[in-house]
One Martini backbone bead per residue (centre of mass of N, CA, C, O) as a GRO file, in nm:
protein
  165
    1MET     BB    1   7.211   3.143  21.510
    2ASN     BB    2   7.490   3.321  21.416
    3HIS     BB    3   7.717   3.251  21.125
    4PRO     BB    4   7.964   3.430  20.983
    5GLU     BB    5   8.136   3.208  20.830
    6ARG     BB    6   7.905   3.145  20.615
    7HIS     BB    7   7.929   3.452  20.484
    8ALA     BB    8   8.204   3.428  20.417
    9THR     BB    9   8.461   3.434  20.226
   10ALA     BB   10   8.659   3.219  20.098
   11SER     BB   11   8.963   3.128  20.162
   12LEU     BB   12   9.284   3.118  20.013
   13LYS     BB   13   9.523   2.884  19.908
   14GLN     BB   14   9.856   2.932  19.818
   15LEU     BB   15  10.034   2.727  19.578
   16VAL     BB   16  10.346   2.546  19.508
   17PRO     BB   17  10.406   2.319  19.282
   18PHE     BB   18  10.577   1.992  19.290
   19ASN     BB   19  10.817   1.744  19.177
   20LEU     BB   20  10.872   1.388  19.276
   21ASP     BB   21  10.843   1.221  19.050
   22GLU     BB   22  10.514   1.115  19.133
   23TRP     BB   23  10.509   1.340  19.327
   24ARG     BB   24  10.275   1.577  19.461
   25CYS     BB   25  10.365   1.895  19.567
   26ALA     BB   26  10.377   2.167  19.826
   27LEU     BB   27  10.382   2.520  19.889
   28ASP     BB   28  10.359   2.800  20.028
   29LEU     BB   29  10.385   3.099  19.879
   30TRP     BB   30  10.506   3.268  20.120
   31ALA     BB   31  10.778   3.075  20.128
   32VAL     BB   32  10.846   3.160  19.838
   33HIS     BB   33  11.104   3.333  19.675
   34ARG     BB   34  11.233   3.130  19.450
   35ILE     BB   35  11.331   3.005  19.119
   36ILE     BB   36  11.588   2.776  19.015
   37ARG     BB   37  11.835   2.649  18.870
   38VAL     BB   38  12.060   2.433  18.884
   39VAL     BB   39  12.344   2.442  19.085
   40GLU     BB   40  12.629   2.438  19.231
   41VAL     BB   41  12.722   2.228  19.497
   42THR     BB   42  12.859   2.272  19.812
   43PRO     BB   43  12.997   2.105  20.032
   44LEU     BB   44  12.900   2.023  20.387
   45PRO     BB   45  13.052   1.963  20.650
   46ASN     BB   46  12.871   1.822  20.913
   47SER     BB   47  12.601   1.766  20.795
   48PRO     BB   48  12.316   1.664  20.736
   49GLU     BB   49  12.203   1.416  20.529
   50ILE     BB   50  11.983   1.610  20.376
   51VAL     BB   51  12.237   1.783  20.313
   52LEU     BB   52  12.424   1.856  20.029
   53GLY     BB   53  12.471   2.176  20.082
   54VAL     BB   54  12.571   2.480  19.917
   55VAL     BB   55  12.459   2.806  19.807
   56ASN     BB   56  12.493   3.101  19.604
   57VAL     BB   57  12.250   3.368  19.653
   58GLN     BB   58  12.321   3.675  19.627
   59GLY     BB   59  12.538   3.625  19.884
   60GLU     BB   60  12.374   3.379  19.996
   61ILE     BB   61  12.399   3.115  20.215
   62ILE     BB   62  12.243   2.802  20.116
   63PRO     BB   63  12.086   2.529  20.199
   64VAL     BB   64  12.059   2.197  20.060
   65VAL     BB   65  11.775   2.000  20.017
   66ASN     BB   66  11.702   1.656  20.005
   67MET     BB   67  11.397   1.534  19.935
   68ARG     BB   68  11.453   1.234  19.891
   69ARG     BB   69  11.578   1.173  20.168
   70ARG     BB   70  11.344   1.264  20.348
   71PHE     BB   71  11.138   1.037  20.183
   72GLY     BB   72  11.291   0.777  20.065
   73LEU     BB   73  11.386   0.825  19.781
   74PRO     BB   74  11.526   0.767  19.502
   75GLU     BB   75  11.843   0.827  19.369
   76GLY     BB   76  11.964   1.008  19.109
   77GLU     BB   77  12.074   1.166  18.868
   78ALA     BB   78  12.143   1.461  18.778
   79LYS     BB   79  11.938   1.706  18.625
   80LEU     BB   80  11.891   1.978  18.421
   81CYS     BB   81  11.571   2.009  18.501
   82GLU     BB   82  11.624   2.082  18.767
   83GLN     BB   83  11.519   2.246  19.069
   84MET     BB   84  11.509   2.537  19.286
   85ILE     BB   85  11.371   2.618  19.596
   86ILE     BB   86  11.346   2.923  19.746
   87ALA     BB   87  11.301   2.924  20.098
   88ARG     BB   88  11.121   3.009  20.403
   89THR     BB   89  11.168   2.983  20.721
   90ALA     BB   90  11.172   3.080  21.046
   91LYS     BB   91  11.515   3.059  21.037
   92ARG     BB   92  11.556   3.013  20.709
   93ALA     BB   93  11.705   2.952  20.420
   94VAL     BB   94  11.617   2.727  20.147
   95ALA     BB   95  11.705   2.460  19.923
   96LEU     BB   96  11.501   2.277  19.695
   97LEU     BB   97  11.524   1.973  19.539
   98VAL     BB   98  11.362   1.938  19.219
   99ASP     BB   99  11.217   1.853  18.923
  100SER     BB  100  10.950   2.048  18.932
  101VAL     BB  101  10.757   2.352  18.861
  102GLY     BB  102  10.465   2.516  18.912
  103GLY     BB  103  10.203   2.696  18.925
  104VAL     BB  104   9.983   2.861  19.088
  105VAL     BB  105   9.758   2.738  19.342
  106GLU     BB  106   9.410   2.751  19.428
  107ARG     BB  107   9.255   2.689  19.750
  108PRO     BB  108   9.025   2.636  19.956
  109THR     BB  109   9.071   2.602  20.284
  110ARG     BB  110   8.833   2.390  20.332
  111GLU     BB  111   8.993   2.181  20.115
  112VAL     BB  112   9.208   2.148  20.338
  113THR     BB  113   9.370   1.879  20.483
  114GLU     BB  114   9.490   1.769  20.752
  115ALA     BB  115   9.732   1.539  20.794
  116GLY     BB  116   9.647   1.418  21.080
  117LYS     BB  117   9.359   1.320  20.967
  118ILE     BB  118   9.492   1.097  20.781
  119VAL     BB  119   9.805   1.082  20.913
  120PRO     BB  120   9.930   1.020  21.189
  121GLY     BB  121  10.255   1.164  21.233
  122THR     BB  122  10.289   1.383  21.006
  123GLN     BB  123  10.552   1.605  21.030
  124TYR     BB  124  10.598   1.739  20.718
  125LEU     BB  125  10.289   1.787  20.700
  126GLU     BB  126  10.012   2.003  20.667
  127GLY     BB  127   9.864   1.888  20.396
  128VAL     BB  128   9.574   1.827  20.175
  129ALA     BB  129   9.501   1.857  19.818
  130LYS     BB  130   9.269   1.896  19.567
  131THR     BB  131   9.295   1.851  19.214
  132ASP     BB  132   9.272   1.799  18.881
  133GLU     BB  133   9.563   1.632  18.899
  134GLY     BB  134   9.525   1.578  19.215
  135ILE     BB  135   9.728   1.529  19.476
  136LEU     BB  136   9.852   1.745  19.740
  137LEU     BB  137  10.148   1.781  19.925
  138ILE     BB  138  10.183   1.980  20.209
  139HIS     BB  139  10.455   2.147  20.325
  140ASP     BB  140  10.639   2.194  20.637
  141LEU     BB  141  10.919   2.382  20.687
  142ASN     BB  142  10.924   2.413  21.012
  143THR     BB  143  10.954   2.067  21.027
  144PHE     BB  144  11.181   1.957  20.835
  145LEU     BB  145  11.379   2.004  21.064
  146SER     BB  146  11.520   1.888  21.311
  147LEU     BB  147  11.671   1.980  21.590
  148GLU     BB  148  11.929   1.823  21.530
  149GLU     BB  149  11.966   1.924  21.236
  150GLU     BB  150  11.972   2.224  21.301
  151THR     BB  151  12.221   2.215  21.486
  152GLN     BB  152  12.414   2.085  21.280
  153LEU     BB  153  12.386   2.308  21.065
  154ASN     BB  154  12.482   2.547  21.231
  155GLY     BB  155  12.767   2.430  21.280
  156ALA     BB  156  12.854   2.398  20.983
  157LEU     BB  157  12.816   2.697  20.903
  158ALA     BB  158  13.013   2.813  21.113
  159GLU     BB  159  13.266   2.664  21.015
  160THR     BB  160  13.264   2.785  20.729
  161SER     BB  161  13.283   3.090  20.807
  162VAL     BB  162  13.557   3.060  20.955
  163ALA     BB  163  13.720   2.939  20.711
  164ARG     BB  164  13.679   3.206  20.522
  165LYS     BB  165  13.853   3.417  20.711
   0.00000   0.00000   0.00000
C-alpha cells in the first residue's frame, strides 16, 4: 500500500512564543497581527473579569485580555517591559498582555501534540510543542473567551460605542 503522506515534506507550524512569568506559551503566527509596547488601557465597564479594558490601536478599539487572570496566575504591578500581542480570533481583534515576546519558532506539525491527548479538557490550549528552550503551550484564541464572556464583551463594547456618540 502506498502512503503518500510518508513521502510528503513535513509541514511546519509557525509559532510566536511569549512568556508569562515562568510559563512559555505561543500563538500561531497567522493569528498575530503585531506586537506593541504596553499602552494605557481604558477601563471597560461591564466587561468580563479577564478583560482589563480597551486600547485604541490605529483607530481600532481592541479589548485587552489579562492572560494572568485567564490562567489563575498571580498579578503583579504593571512593568514597563510588558508587551501586548495584537491578535485576531475568528470574531475580533484582541490585545494580550504578556511579559515578553520572542521571535518566530518553526516546529514540524507532526511534533506538535494536541493538548487533549496530554490533559483532557484543556479548553484554551491547542497543543504543546518541544523546543530547545523547553515546552511551549500553544493557545487557541478561538476558544479563549467563553460564550458568556464573548456575549458580555459584545454588550460592554456596544455600550461604550453608544456612549461615545
